[in-house]
Coordinates of C-alpha atoms in Angstrom, one line a residue:
Chain A
M1 CA 62.6 11.9 -29.1
S2 CA 64.0 9.1 -30.0
A3 CA 64.8 7.4 -33.3
L4 CA 61.7 8.1 -35.8
T5 CA 60.0 4.6 -37.1
L6 CA 57.1 4.7 -38.9
A7 CA 55.5 3.3 -35.9
S8 CA 56.5 6.4 -34.2
L9 CA 54.8 8.6 -37.0
R10 CA 51.7 7.1 -37.1
A11 CA 51.1 7.0 -32.5
A12 CA 51.5 10.6 -34.0
G13 CA 48.9 11.2 -35.5
Q14 CA 49.0 11.0 -39.3
N15 CA 47.9 13.0 -41.7
S16 CA 48.9 15.6 -39.2
P17 CA 51.4 18.1 -40.9
E18 CA 53.9 17.9 -37.8
P19 CA 55.8 14.8 -39.4
V20 CA 56.6 17.2 -42.6
E21 CA 57.2 20.5 -40.4
R22 CA 59.3 18.5 -38.1
A23 CA 61.2 17.3 -40.6
L24 CA 62.1 20.4 -43.0
A25 CA 63.0 21.7 -39.3
A26 CA 65.8 18.9 -38.9
A27 CA 66.8 19.3 -42.4
Q28 CA 67.6 22.8 -41.5
A29 CA 69.4 21.5 -38.5
V30 CA 71.9 19.3 -40.0
A31 CA 72.1 21.5 -43.5
P32 CA 75.9 21.6 -42.1
L33 CA 76.1 17.7 -42.9
N34 CA 75.4 18.9 -46.2
A35 CA 72.8 15.2 -46.4
L36 CA 70.0 17.9 -49.0
I37 CA 71.0 18.9 -52.9
S38 CA 68.0 20.7 -52.7
L39 CA 64.9 21.2 -50.1
D40 CA 61.2 21.0 -51.8
A41 CA 59.3 23.0 -48.2
E42 CA 56.9 24.0 -51.1
G43 CA 56.1 20.9 -52.4
A44 CA 55.9 18.9 -48.6
R45 CA 53.8 21.8 -47.9
R46 CA 51.5 21.6 -51.0
C47 CA 51.5 17.7 -50.7
T48 CA 47.9 15.8 -49.2
A49 CA 47.6 12.1 -49.8
A50 CA 44.1 10.2 -49.0
T51 CA 44.4 9.2 -45.1
D52 CA 44.6 5.7 -46.4
A53 CA 47.4 5.4 -47.7
P54 CA 50.1 2.9 -47.0
L55 CA 52.4 6.2 -45.4
S56 CA 50.0 8.6 -45.0
G57 CA 51.5 12.0 -44.3
V58 CA 55.1 10.2 -43.7
P59 CA 58.2 12.8 -45.2
F60 CA 61.0 11.5 -46.5
V61 CA 63.6 12.1 -49.2
H62 CA 65.1 11.5 -52.8
K63 CA 67.9 10.1 -53.5
D64 CA 68.9 13.0 -56.5
L65 CA 68.7 10.6 -59.5
F66 CA 65.5 9.6 -59.3
C67 CA 63.3 11.9 -61.3
T68 CA 61.1 14.2 -60.2
R69 CA 59.0 15.9 -62.5
G70 CA 59.3 19.8 -61.6
L71 CA 61.6 19.3 -58.9
R72 CA 65.6 19.1 -60.5
T73 CA 67.2 15.8 -60.3
T74 CA 71.6 16.5 -60.2
C75 CA 72.4 13.3 -60.4
G76 CA 75.3 14.7 -57.7
S77 CA 76.7 16.4 -61.5
K78 CA 77.7 19.8 -62.5
M79 CA 75.9 18.2 -65.9
L80 CA 72.1 18.1 -64.6
A81 CA 73.1 21.0 -61.6
D82 CA 70.1 22.7 -63.8
F83 CA 68.2 19.8 -65.1
V84 CA 64.4 19.7 -64.1
P85 CA 63.0 16.3 -65.4
P86 CA 59.7 16.1 -67.3
Y87 CA 58.7 12.9 -65.6
D88 CA 58.8 11.2 -62.5
A89 CA 60.5 8.5 -61.9
T90 CA 58.0 4.7 -61.4
I91 CA 58.6 4.5 -57.7
V92 CA 58.1 8.4 -57.3
E93 CA 55.1 8.3 -58.4
R94 CA 54.3 5.6 -56.0
L95 CA 55.1 6.4 -53.0
A96 CA 53.1 9.4 -53.9
K97 CA 50.8 7.4 -54.6
A98 CA 51.1 6.1 -51.6
G99 CA 50.9 9.3 -49.4
A100 CA 55.3 9.7 -48.4
V101 CA 55.4 13.3 -49.0
T102 CA 58.8 14.1 -50.3
I103 CA 61.0 16.8 -48.7
G104 CA 63.6 17.6 -50.6
K105 CA 67.2 15.3 -52.7
A106 CA 70.1 13.9 -50.9
N107 CA 73.1 14.2 -52.2
M108 CA 74.8 11.2 -53.3
D109 CA 78.4 10.5 -55.5
E110 CA 78.2 12.4 -59.4
F111 CA 76.2 9.1 -61.0
A112 CA 75.6 6.6 -58.5
M113 CA 79.5 6.3 -58.7
G114 CA 81.7 6.6 -54.9
S115 CA 81.8 4.8 -52.2
S116 CA 82.3 7.6 -49.9
N117 CA 80.1 10.6 -51.3
E118 CA 83.1 12.7 -51.9
N119 CA 82.4 12.7 -55.7
S120 CA 79.6 15.2 -55.9
A121 CA 79.5 18.3 -57.7
F122 CA 77.8 20.1 -54.3
G123 CA 80.8 18.5 -52.4
P124 CA 80.9 15.8 -49.3
V125 CA 78.0 15.3 -46.8
C126 CA 79.6 14.7 -43.8
N127 CA 79.0 11.2 -41.0
P128 CA 75.6 12.1 -38.1
W129 CA 78.8 9.7 -35.9
D130 CA 81.1 11.6 -36.6
T131 CA 81.3 14.5 -39.2
T132 CA 85.1 13.8 -39.5
R133 CA 83.9 10.6 -40.9
V134 CA 82.6 10.1 -45.3
P135 CA 79.0 8.8 -44.0
G136 CA 79.7 6.2 -47.4
G137 CA 78.1 6.3 -50.9
S138 CA 77.0 6.5 -53.1
S139 CA 73.7 7.3 -51.2
G140 CA 75.4 8.9 -48.9
G141 CA 72.9 11.8 -48.7
S142 CA 69.9 9.5 -47.6
A143 CA 71.8 7.7 -44.6
A144 CA 72.8 10.5 -43.4
L145 CA 69.9 11.9 -42.6
V146 CA 67.6 8.4 -42.3
A147 CA 70.6 8.2 -39.1
A148 CA 70.4 11.9 -38.4
N149 CA 66.8 11.7 -37.4
V150 CA 65.3 13.4 -40.3
V151 CA 62.9 10.8 -42.4
A152 CA 62.0 7.7 -41.6
F153 CA 63.2 6.3 -44.4
A154 CA 65.3 7.6 -47.7
T155 CA 65.5 6.0 -50.8
G156 CA 68.8 4.6 -52.8
S157 CA 70.0 3.1 -55.1
D158 CA 72.5 -0.1 -54.9
T159 CA 74.7 -0.6 -57.9
G160 CA 78.0 -2.3 -55.6
G161 CA 76.9 -1.4 -52.5
S162 CA 75.6 1.9 -52.5
V163 CA 72.7 1.2 -50.1
R164 CA 74.0 -1.1 -47.7
Q165 CA 77.7 0.4 -47.3
P166 CA 76.3 3.5 -46.0
A167 CA 73.5 2.3 -44.2
A168 CA 76.4 0.5 -42.7
F169 CA 78.9 3.3 -42.2
C170 CA 75.7 5.5 -40.0
G171 CA 74.4 2.8 -38.1
I172 CA 71.0 2.0 -40.4
T173 CA 69.8 -0.8 -42.1
G174 CA 69.3 -1.3 -46.0
F175 CA 67.7 -2.4 -48.2
K176 CA 68.7 -3.8 -51.9
P177 CA 65.9 -5.5 -54.0
T178 CA 66.7 -8.5 -55.9
Y179 CA 67.3 -6.8 -59.6
G180 CA 64.5 -6.6 -61.5
R181 CA 62.2 -6.4 -58.8
V182 CA 62.2 -3.0 -58.4
S183 CA 61.7 -0.1 -62.3
R184 CA 64.4 1.3 -62.3
Y185 CA 62.0 3.5 -65.1
G186 CA 63.2 6.7 -64.2
M187 CA 66.7 6.0 -62.4
V188 CA 69.2 7.8 -64.1
A189 CA 71.4 5.1 -65.4
Y190 CA 75.4 4.3 -64.3
A191 CA 75.1 0.5 -64.8
S192 CA 71.6 -1.1 -66.1
S193 CA 72.9 -4.9 -65.4
L194 CA 73.5 -3.9 -61.8
D195 CA 71.1 -0.9 -61.1
Q196 CA 68.4 -1.4 -59.0
A197 CA 66.8 1.1 -56.7
G198 CA 66.5 0.5 -52.6
V199 CA 65.8 1.8 -49.1
L200 CA 67.2 2.7 -46.2
A201 CA 65.2 3.1 -43.1
R202 CA 65.9 2.7 -38.8
S203 CA 64.3 -1.4 -39.2
A204 CA 63.7 -4.0 -41.7
A205 CA 59.6 -3.5 -40.1
D206 CA 59.7 0.0 -42.5
C207 CA 62.3 -1.1 -45.0
A208 CA 59.7 -4.0 -45.8
E209 CA 56.7 -1.3 -45.2
V210 CA 58.4 0.7 -48.2
L211 CA 60.0 -2.1 -50.1
Q212 CA 55.7 -3.6 -50.3
V213 CA 55.1 0.3 -52.2
M214 CA 58.4 0.8 -54.3
A215 CA 58.0 -3.1 -56.0
G216 CA 56.3 -4.9 -58.2
H217 CA 56.7 -5.1 -62.9
D218 CA 56.4 -2.6 -64.7
P219 CA 56.4 -2.2 -68.2
R220 CA 57.9 1.0 -68.4
D221 CA 61.0 -1.0 -67.3
A222 CA 61.9 -3.7 -70.4
T223 CA 64.1 -5.6 -67.1
S224 CA 61.7 -5.6 -64.3
V225 CA 60.6 -8.7 -63.8
E226 CA 56.1 -9.7 -63.8
R227 CA 56.4 -12.2 -60.9
P228 CA 53.6 -11.4 -57.7
V229 CA 55.3 -9.3 -55.3
D230 CA 55.4 -11.1 -51.4
D231 CA 53.7 -9.3 -48.6
Y232 CA 56.4 -8.4 -46.1
R233 CA 54.7 -7.2 -43.8
A234 CA 53.3 -10.6 -43.3
A235 CA 57.0 -12.1 -43.4
L236 CA 57.6 -9.8 -41.0
E237 CA 56.8 -12.4 -38.1
L238 CA 58.3 -15.5 -40.1
G239 CA 60.9 -15.7 -37.6
V240 CA 64.6 -17.7 -37.8
R241 CA 63.8 -21.3 -36.2
G242 CA 64.9 -23.9 -38.4
L243 CA 66.0 -20.7 -40.4
R244 CA 69.9 -22.0 -42.2
I245 CA 72.4 -19.2 -42.5
G246 CA 75.3 -19.9 -44.2
V247 CA 78.3 -17.9 -42.3
A248 CA 81.1 -17.1 -45.5
R249 CA 84.3 -17.0 -44.4
P250 CA 85.6 -15.0 -47.5
L251 CA 83.7 -12.7 -46.7
F252 CA 85.1 -12.6 -43.1
G253 CA 88.3 -12.8 -45.3
A254 CA 91.9 -11.0 -45.7
G255 CA 91.0 -7.5 -45.0
V256 CA 88.5 -7.2 -42.6
R257 CA 89.6 -6.1 -39.5
D258 CA 89.5 -8.3 -36.4
A259 CA 86.8 -5.4 -34.8
M260 CA 84.5 -6.2 -37.3
Q261 CA 84.4 -9.2 -37.9
A262 CA 84.1 -10.2 -34.3
T263 CA 81.1 -7.4 -34.1
V264 CA 79.4 -9.3 -36.9
H265 CA 80.0 -12.9 -35.2
A266 CA 78.3 -11.3 -31.9
A267 CA 75.4 -10.2 -33.7
L268 CA 75.1 -13.2 -35.4
R269 CA 74.6 -15.5 -32.2
E270 CA 71.7 -13.2 -31.5
L271 CA 70.3 -15.4 -34.8
E272 CA 71.4 -18.5 -33.3
A273 CA 70.4 -17.9 -30.4
A274 CA 67.0 -16.7 -32.1
G275 CA 66.7 -19.9 -33.2
A276 CA 68.4 -19.9 -36.9
V277 CA 71.6 -22.5 -37.7
L278 CA 75.0 -21.3 -39.3
V279 CA 76.8 -23.0 -40.7
D280 CA 80.0 -22.4 -42.8
V281 CA 79.7 -21.8 -46.8
D282 CA 82.1 -20.8 -48.8
L283 CA 82.7 -18.1 -51.7
P284 CA 85.6 -19.0 -53.4
S285 CA 85.3 -16.5 -56.4
L286 CA 84.8 -13.5 -54.2
P287 CA 88.1 -12.2 -54.5
L288 CA 87.4 -12.6 -58.3
S289 CA 84.7 -9.6 -57.9
I290 CA 86.0 -6.6 -57.6
P291 CA 88.3 -6.2 -60.1
A292 CA 84.8 -7.7 -63.4
Y293 CA 82.9 -5.3 -60.9
Y294 CA 85.4 -2.6 -61.8
V295 CA 85.3 -3.5 -65.5
I296 CA 81.2 -4.3 -65.3
A297 CA 80.5 -1.4 -64.5
P298 CA 82.8 1.1 -65.9
A299 CA 82.4 -0.4 -69.6
E300 CA 78.1 0.2 -68.9
A301 CA 78.9 3.7 -67.8
S302 CA 80.6 4.8 -70.2
S303 CA 77.9 3.8 -72.9
N304 CA 75.3 5.2 -70.4
L305 CA 77.2 8.2 -69.6
S306 CA 77.2 8.8 -73.6
R307 CA 73.7 10.6 -73.6
Y308 CA 75.8 13.4 -71.7
D309 CA 76.2 15.8 -75.5
G310 CA 75.3 19.3 -74.4
V311 CA 72.3 18.8 -77.4
R312 CA 69.3 17.5 -75.2
Y313 CA 69.5 18.5 -71.9
G314 CA 72.1 19.1 -69.4
H315 CA 75.3 21.5 -69.6
R316 CA 76.6 22.7 -72.9
A317 CA 79.5 24.6 -73.1
E318 CA 79.9 27.5 -74.3
N319 CA 80.9 28.6 -77.9
A320 CA 82.0 25.7 -79.4
K321 CA 83.7 25.5 -82.5
G322 CA 82.1 22.7 -83.8
L323 CA 79.8 19.7 -83.1
R324 CA 82.7 17.6 -82.4
D325 CA 84.1 20.0 -80.0
L326 CA 80.7 20.7 -78.2
Y327 CA 80.6 17.0 -76.7
G328 CA 84.4 17.2 -75.8
R329 CA 83.8 20.2 -73.9
S330 CA 80.5 19.7 -72.9
R331 CA 82.2 16.5 -71.3
A332 CA 85.0 17.9 -69.3
E333 CA 82.8 20.4 -67.7
G334 CA 80.0 18.8 -66.6
F335 CA 82.3 15.4 -65.2
G336 CA 83.9 15.2 -62.4
T337 CA 87.3 13.1 -61.6
E338 CA 85.8 9.5 -60.9
V339 CA 83.1 9.7 -63.3
K340 CA 85.8 10.5 -66.0
R341 CA 88.3 8.0 -64.9
R342 CA 85.3 5.6 -65.1
I343 CA 83.7 6.5 -69.0
L344 CA 87.6 6.4 -70.0
T345 CA 88.2 3.0 -68.0
G346 CA 85.0 1.8 -70.0
T347 CA 85.5 3.0 -73.4
Y348 CA 89.1 1.1 -73.0
V349 CA 87.6 -2.5 -71.8
L350 CA 85.2 -2.1 -74.9
S351 CA 87.2 -1.0 -77.7
S352 CA 88.3 -3.1 -80.6
G353 CA 91.1 -5.7 -79.4
Y354 CA 90.6 -5.5 -75.6
Y355 CA 86.9 -6.6 -75.4
D356 CA 87.6 -10.3 -75.0
A357 CA 90.2 -10.3 -72.8
Y358 CA 88.6 -7.7 -70.0
Y359 CA 85.2 -7.0 -71.2
R360 CA 83.8 -10.4 -72.5
R361 CA 86.4 -11.7 -69.3
A362 CA 84.8 -9.8 -67.0
Q363 CA 80.9 -11.3 -67.8
Q364 CA 82.6 -15.1 -67.0
V365 CA 84.3 -13.9 -64.2
R366 CA 80.6 -12.8 -63.4
R367 CA 78.9 -16.3 -64.1
L368 CA 81.5 -17.9 -62.2
I369 CA 80.8 -15.3 -58.8
A370 CA 76.5 -16.3 -60.2
D371 CA 77.0 -19.9 -59.6
D372 CA 79.7 -20.1 -56.5
F373 CA 75.9 -18.4 -55.1
A374 CA 74.1 -20.8 -56.3
R375 CA 76.5 -23.6 -54.6
A376 CA 76.4 -21.6 -51.4
F377 CA 72.6 -21.7 -52.2
A378 CA 71.5 -24.9 -52.4
G379 CA 72.7 -25.2 -48.6
V380 CA 72.0 -22.2 -46.8
D381 CA 69.1 -19.6 -46.9
L382 CA 71.0 -16.9 -46.4
I383 CA 74.3 -15.3 -46.4
A384 CA 75.9 -14.2 -43.6
G385 CA 78.9 -11.6 -43.4
P386 CA 79.7 -7.5 -42.5
T387 CA 78.6 -5.2 -44.9
T388 CA 82.1 -3.8 -44.9
P389 CA 85.7 -4.6 -44.1
D390 CA 85.5 -1.4 -42.1
V391 CA 83.9 1.4 -40.0
A392 CA 83.0 4.5 -42.0
F393 CA 87.2 6.0 -43.0
R394 CA 87.9 10.0 -42.6
L395 CA 86.9 12.3 -45.2
G396 CA 89.4 12.4 -47.8
E397 CA 91.7 9.5 -46.5
K398 CA 91.1 7.2 -49.5
T399 CA 90.3 10.1 -52.3
A400 CA 93.9 9.4 -53.5
D401 CA 94.0 6.4 -53.6
P402 CA 91.4 5.7 -56.4
L403 CA 92.2 1.6 -55.5
A404 CA 91.6 2.0 -52.1
M405 CA 88.5 3.0 -52.3
Y406 CA 87.3 0.4 -54.6
A407 CA 89.3 -2.6 -52.3
A408 CA 86.6 -1.9 -49.6
D409 CA 83.0 -2.4 -51.7
I410 CA 85.0 -6.4 -51.1
N411 CA 81.8 -7.4 -49.5
T412 CA 78.6 -5.7 -51.5
V413 CA 80.0 -5.8 -55.2
A414 CA 79.7 -9.6 -55.9
V415 CA 75.7 -9.7 -54.7
N416 CA 74.9 -7.2 -57.5
L417 CA 77.1 -9.5 -59.9
A418 CA 74.5 -11.4 -58.7
G419 CA 71.7 -10.1 -59.1
L420 CA 70.5 -11.3 -55.6
P421 CA 69.2 -9.7 -52.2
A422 CA 70.2 -8.5 -49.0
I423 CA 70.1 -6.5 -46.3
S424 CA 72.7 -4.4 -43.9
L425 CA 71.6 -4.1 -40.4
P426 CA 72.8 -1.8 -38.1
A427 CA 75.4 -4.8 -35.5
G428 CA 77.4 -3.2 -33.0
F429 CA 79.4 -0.8 -32.5
I430 CA 83.4 -0.3 -33.4
D431 CA 85.1 2.7 -31.4
G432 CA 82.2 4.9 -31.6
L433 CA 81.0 4.1 -34.7
P434 CA 78.3 2.0 -36.2
A435 CA 79.1 -1.8 -37.9
G436 CA 76.6 -4.0 -39.8
L437 CA 75.5 -6.7 -40.4
Q438 CA 74.8 -8.2 -44.2
L439 CA 72.6 -10.8 -45.4
I440 CA 72.0 -12.2 -48.3
G441 CA 69.4 -14.6 -49.9
R442 CA 68.4 -16.4 -52.8
A443 CA 66.6 -14.4 -56.1
F444 CA 62.8 -12.6 -54.8
D445 CA 63.8 -14.1 -51.5
E446 CA 63.1 -10.8 -50.0
A447 CA 60.7 -11.9 -47.2
R448 CA 62.8 -14.0 -45.7
L449 CA 65.9 -11.8 -45.3
F450 CA 63.0 -9.0 -43.4
A451 CA 61.9 -11.3 -41.4
A452 CA 66.0 -12.5 -40.6
G453 CA 66.6 -9.0 -39.5
H454 CA 63.5 -8.5 -37.6
A455 CA 63.9 -11.5 -35.9
L456 CA 67.8 -9.4 -35.3
Q457 CA 66.2 -6.5 -34.3
S458 CA 63.2 -7.8 -32.5
R459 CA 65.9 -8.7 -29.8
S460 CA 69.0 -5.7 -29.9
D461 CA 68.3 -1.6 -30.5
W462 CA 71.7 -1.4 -31.9
H463 CA 69.1 0.0 -35.1
L464 CA 67.7 2.6 -32.7
Q465 CA 70.6 4.4 -31.5
L466 CA 70.9 7.7 -32.4
A467 CA 73.8 9.5 -33.7
P468 CA 75.7 12.3 -31.6
G469 CA 74.8 14.4 -34.6
A470 CA 71.4 13.1 -35.0
V471 CA 67.9 15.6 -34.3
R472 CA 66.9 14.2 -31.0
Chain B
M1 CA 99.8 -3.3 -70.9
A2 CA 100.2 0.6 -70.3
I3 CA 98.0 2.8 -71.6
E4 CA 100.3 6.1 -73.0
T5 CA 99.7 9.7 -73.3
A6 CA 99.0 8.9 -77.1
Q7 CA 96.2 6.0 -75.8
L8 CA 94.8 8.0 -73.9
H9 CA 94.2 10.4 -76.6
H10 CA 92.8 7.6 -78.0
L11 CA 90.1 6.9 -75.8
A12 CA 89.5 10.6 -75.3
H13 CA 88.3 11.2 -78.6
L14 CA 85.9 7.4 -78.7
A15 CA 84.6 8.6 -75.3
R16 CA 84.1 12.4 -77.0
L17 CA 86.3 13.9 -73.0
D18 CA 88.2 16.6 -73.4
L19 CA 90.7 15.9 -71.4
P20 CA 92.9 18.9 -70.0
V21 CA 97.6 18.6 -70.3
A22 CA 97.3 18.6 -66.5
E23 CA 94.9 16.3 -66.0
E24 CA 96.5 13.4 -68.5
Q25 CA 98.6 12.4 -66.3
R26 CA 96.8 11.5 -63.3
L27 CA 94.4 9.5 -65.9
A28 CA 97.0 7.5 -66.6
Q29 CA 98.1 6.4 -63.6
D30 CA 95.3 6.2 -63.0
L31 CA 94.1 3.7 -65.5
N32 CA 97.2 2.0 -65.6
A33 CA 96.7 0.8 -61.8
L34 CA 93.2 -0.1 -63.0
L35 CA 94.3 -2.8 -65.2
G36 CA 97.0 -4.0 -63.0
L37 CA 94.3 -4.5 -60.3
V38 CA 92.3 -6.6 -63.7
A39 CA 95.3 -8.9 -64.6
Q40 CA 93.7 -10.9 -62.5
L41 CA 91.3 -12.0 -64.3
Q42 CA 93.3 -13.3 -67.2
D43 CA 94.0 -16.1 -64.3
A44 CA 91.1 -17.5 -64.2
A45 CA 89.8 -20.4 -64.8
V46 CA 86.3 -19.2 -66.8
D47 CA 86.8 -20.8 -70.1
A48 CA 84.1 -22.9 -70.7
L49 CA 81.7 -20.9 -68.7
T50 CA 78.7 -18.4 -71.1
P51 CA 79.5 -14.9 -70.6
M52 CA 77.0 -13.2 -67.9
A53 CA 75.6 -10.3 -69.2
H54 CA 72.8 -9.9 -66.9
P55 CA 71.4 -11.3 -63.6
H56 CA 68.5 -13.5 -65.1
D57 CA 68.2 -16.0 -68.2
V58 CA 64.7 -14.8 -69.2
A59 CA 64.2 -12.9 -72.3
A60 CA 63.3 -9.2 -71.4
S61 CA 59.6 -8.9 -71.5
L62 CA 57.3 -6.9 -74.5
R63 CA 54.7 -4.5 -74.2
P64 CA 52.0 -3.9 -76.7
D65 CA 53.0 -2.3 -79.7
R66 CA 51.3 0.5 -79.5
V67 CA 51.9 4.6 -79.3
D68 CA 51.5 5.3 -75.8
E69 CA 54.0 8.4 -75.8
I70 CA 52.4 12.0 -74.7
D71 CA 53.5 14.7 -77.1
R72 CA 56.7 16.3 -74.4
S73 CA 58.2 18.6 -76.9
S74 CA 57.0 21.4 -75.5
E75 CA 58.9 20.6 -72.0
L76 CA 61.6 19.0 -73.3
E77 CA 61.8 22.3 -74.9
R78 CA 62.2 24.0 -71.7
I79 CA 65.2 21.8 -70.3
A80 CA 67.8 21.9 -73.9
P81 CA 70.3 24.2 -73.9
L82 CA 69.8 25.5 -77.5
M83 CA 66.1 25.1 -79.5
Q84 CA 64.0 26.9 -81.8
G85 CA 61.9 25.9 -84.2
G86 CA 61.1 22.2 -82.4
L87 CA 64.6 21.5 -83.5
F88 CA 67.8 21.1 -81.4
L89 CA 70.3 23.4 -82.0
V90 CA 74.5 22.6 -82.6
P91 CA 77.7 23.9 -84.0
K92 CA 77.2 23.9 -88.4
V93 CA 79.0 20.0 -89.2
I94 CA 78.4 21.0 -93.1
E95 CA 80.0 24.5 -94.9

């Protein structure tokens, strides 16, 4: 079997039970990847959708941080190991209404904190291209399940690259919308000014179809923007003739492997051959994005995760000797090491005497980075570079050195700080492992990203290559 | 400025997060390494810039001030670790 796409599923016959049964069997077949936290075969078989719904009968998985009514939502944490939400996230509602069928919940780094999916309380996920390597994170389970040909698409969330980086590591397409384009209602919060729901699929065309369903204003999320959603499907046919793509030198900077630079430049030449105009642009403050991100994200996380106290839901320590003991032990037992690290970091940078030096300073640098993008976009329509400095690394390779793990986020976090949309597209292979091209757009210019992604994928077949570990 | 054990204990208290003694040294090392990384923020020429708290400089949208939440207390009771008579139970606070 070739790569699963929405088109291939439709060709196989919409609304037959076959796609769901096939996905359930495929999920079992790739169980050693550890990409799923919960499989919901019963729920999936119960789903019936109108045949005219846009994603009718299409099986998929949700990253396990979207609240699903009646289906446990763990966030990859012991803290929420038994949490069964009493409500659905807005995007869960929207995808269900569009006829898509959830077959389960995908593994992820705990509370979306990580770049390798090694921080999950449910164990690490393996990359279908090489099971000794990480799938990326934090949406590692989602990426692995699409790459393994179990489902045609999966939801993810992207706070500092958590959709784009695993998409790049797993050889698939990952889309991070503009901040505010998709509702965050029911998406477990990590860093609220950076978090945005996204989609992982084979192709830009499939991401466009799924985002069309997910996007739009939601009165239940005050940060969701009241602005019409463009016709993404129509945008696919716009092409790239005359489109100005800024090749951002710092995205090809120190730490980016030579082979990655060459591979991504070759993919950009395909876009040039399709009519795009490549020009150099600078993002001089890019190196500051890592320190700014690793102040702002932990600060917001320390605040957001204060809600886990063992009282209303989630893990509760036994035999507590008082309320302070209940809080301290419930949180110590429920959270993993990386989450604790970020909570303590966030507590430090927000604490009395340090706020101005760290948090306020990081917010000023955030402005600097956003201004860099604004200047660059004055002369170009899109900005391009490698999604990651290198291909997927080995399991365990960076776990002992958190800073080395953080440093590898250099090409993705600035996009979140500025709140922009971006797509990671398969761009070729290095030593048999996938490389990703990242295109960044102006705020709310998702359509142009889809147009460019589709133009590249109309001229290449990197996105259709199946991993050795994929179900055929 | 390096984080010492006493300060780590203070942070852990503020965060209501008990730290096993065995993890303390490693966590202090990690936090100090991170502070070394973020120290580069101090050299950035940003004094004149307005801090950016949010990607969009627009006011959050408001919805009408009316009650539209339904009563979910029975559902919330099912997921609460300890509840009685509609109340969340915690260890005794006042003797």
